XYZ file of C-alpha atoms in Angstrom:
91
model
C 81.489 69.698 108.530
C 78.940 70.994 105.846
C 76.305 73.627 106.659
C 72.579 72.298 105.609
C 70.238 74.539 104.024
C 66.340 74.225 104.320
C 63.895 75.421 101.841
C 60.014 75.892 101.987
C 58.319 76.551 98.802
C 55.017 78.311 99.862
C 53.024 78.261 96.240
C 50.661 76.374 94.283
C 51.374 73.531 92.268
C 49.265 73.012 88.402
C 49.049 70.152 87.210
C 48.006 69.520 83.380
C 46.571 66.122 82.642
C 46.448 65.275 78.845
C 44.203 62.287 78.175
C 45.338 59.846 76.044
C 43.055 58.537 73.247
C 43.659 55.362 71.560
C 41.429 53.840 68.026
C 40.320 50.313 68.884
C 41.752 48.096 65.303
C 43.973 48.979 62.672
C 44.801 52.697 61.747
C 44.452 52.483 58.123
C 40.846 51.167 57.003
C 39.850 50.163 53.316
C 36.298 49.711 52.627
C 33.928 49.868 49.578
C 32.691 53.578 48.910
C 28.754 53.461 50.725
C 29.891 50.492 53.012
C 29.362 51.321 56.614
C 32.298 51.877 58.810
C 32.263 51.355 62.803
C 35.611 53.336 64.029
C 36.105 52.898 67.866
C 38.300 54.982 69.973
C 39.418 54.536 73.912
C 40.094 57.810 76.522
C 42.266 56.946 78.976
C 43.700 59.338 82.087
C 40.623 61.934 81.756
C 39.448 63.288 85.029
C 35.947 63.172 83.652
C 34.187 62.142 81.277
C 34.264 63.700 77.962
C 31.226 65.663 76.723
C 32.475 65.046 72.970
C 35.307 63.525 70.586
C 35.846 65.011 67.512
C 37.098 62.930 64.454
C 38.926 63.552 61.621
C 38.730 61.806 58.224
C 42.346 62.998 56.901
C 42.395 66.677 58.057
C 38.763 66.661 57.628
C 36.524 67.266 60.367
C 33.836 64.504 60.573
C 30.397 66.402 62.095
C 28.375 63.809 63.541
C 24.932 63.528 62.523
C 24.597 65.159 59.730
C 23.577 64.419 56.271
C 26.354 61.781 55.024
C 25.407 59.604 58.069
C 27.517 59.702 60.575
C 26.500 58.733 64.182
C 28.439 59.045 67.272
C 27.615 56.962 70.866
C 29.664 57.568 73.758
C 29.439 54.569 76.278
C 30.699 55.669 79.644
C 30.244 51.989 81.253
C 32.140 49.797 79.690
C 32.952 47.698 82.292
C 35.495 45.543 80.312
C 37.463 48.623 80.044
C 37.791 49.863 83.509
C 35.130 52.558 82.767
C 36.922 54.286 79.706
C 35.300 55.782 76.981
C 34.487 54.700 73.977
C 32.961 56.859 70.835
C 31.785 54.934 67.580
C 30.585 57.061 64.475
C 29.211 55.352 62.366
C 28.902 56.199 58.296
């Protein structure tokens, strides 16, 4: 007959929660130079809310309103998505 060992872990436990983020539409976009663009993204997993997303044309960071036009709208109610977020520049 075996002898059975009991453990108790006293500690605390982290967890890290990486949101996932997923562009609404194709990946690669070709459009005529001073067309406007609409690029739509998804968060999914997040705890909260997001206060910002940052985009990235190439390895470019895109700055949202600033002079070349670019816009950015989070909507935090869509209810078609189960309340994820969405953030559209637009150029």
């Amino acid at each position: 007959m075996g002898t059975k060992y009991k453990f108790r872990f006293i500690g605390q436990l982290y967890l890290s929660l990486v949101p996932r983020t997923e562009l609404i539409g194709d990946s690669d976009r070709y459009v005529k130079a001073g067309s406007a663009v609409i690029l739509r993204c998804v968060v999914r997993g997040a705890l909260e809310p997001p206060s910002y997303i940052i985009w990235y044309h190439g390895t470019q960071q895109i700055f949202t309103e600033s002079r070349r036009g670019w816009k950015t709208q989070l909507d935090r109610g869509a209810p078609d998505l189960d309340g994820d977020i969405h953030s559209t520049p637009e150029c």
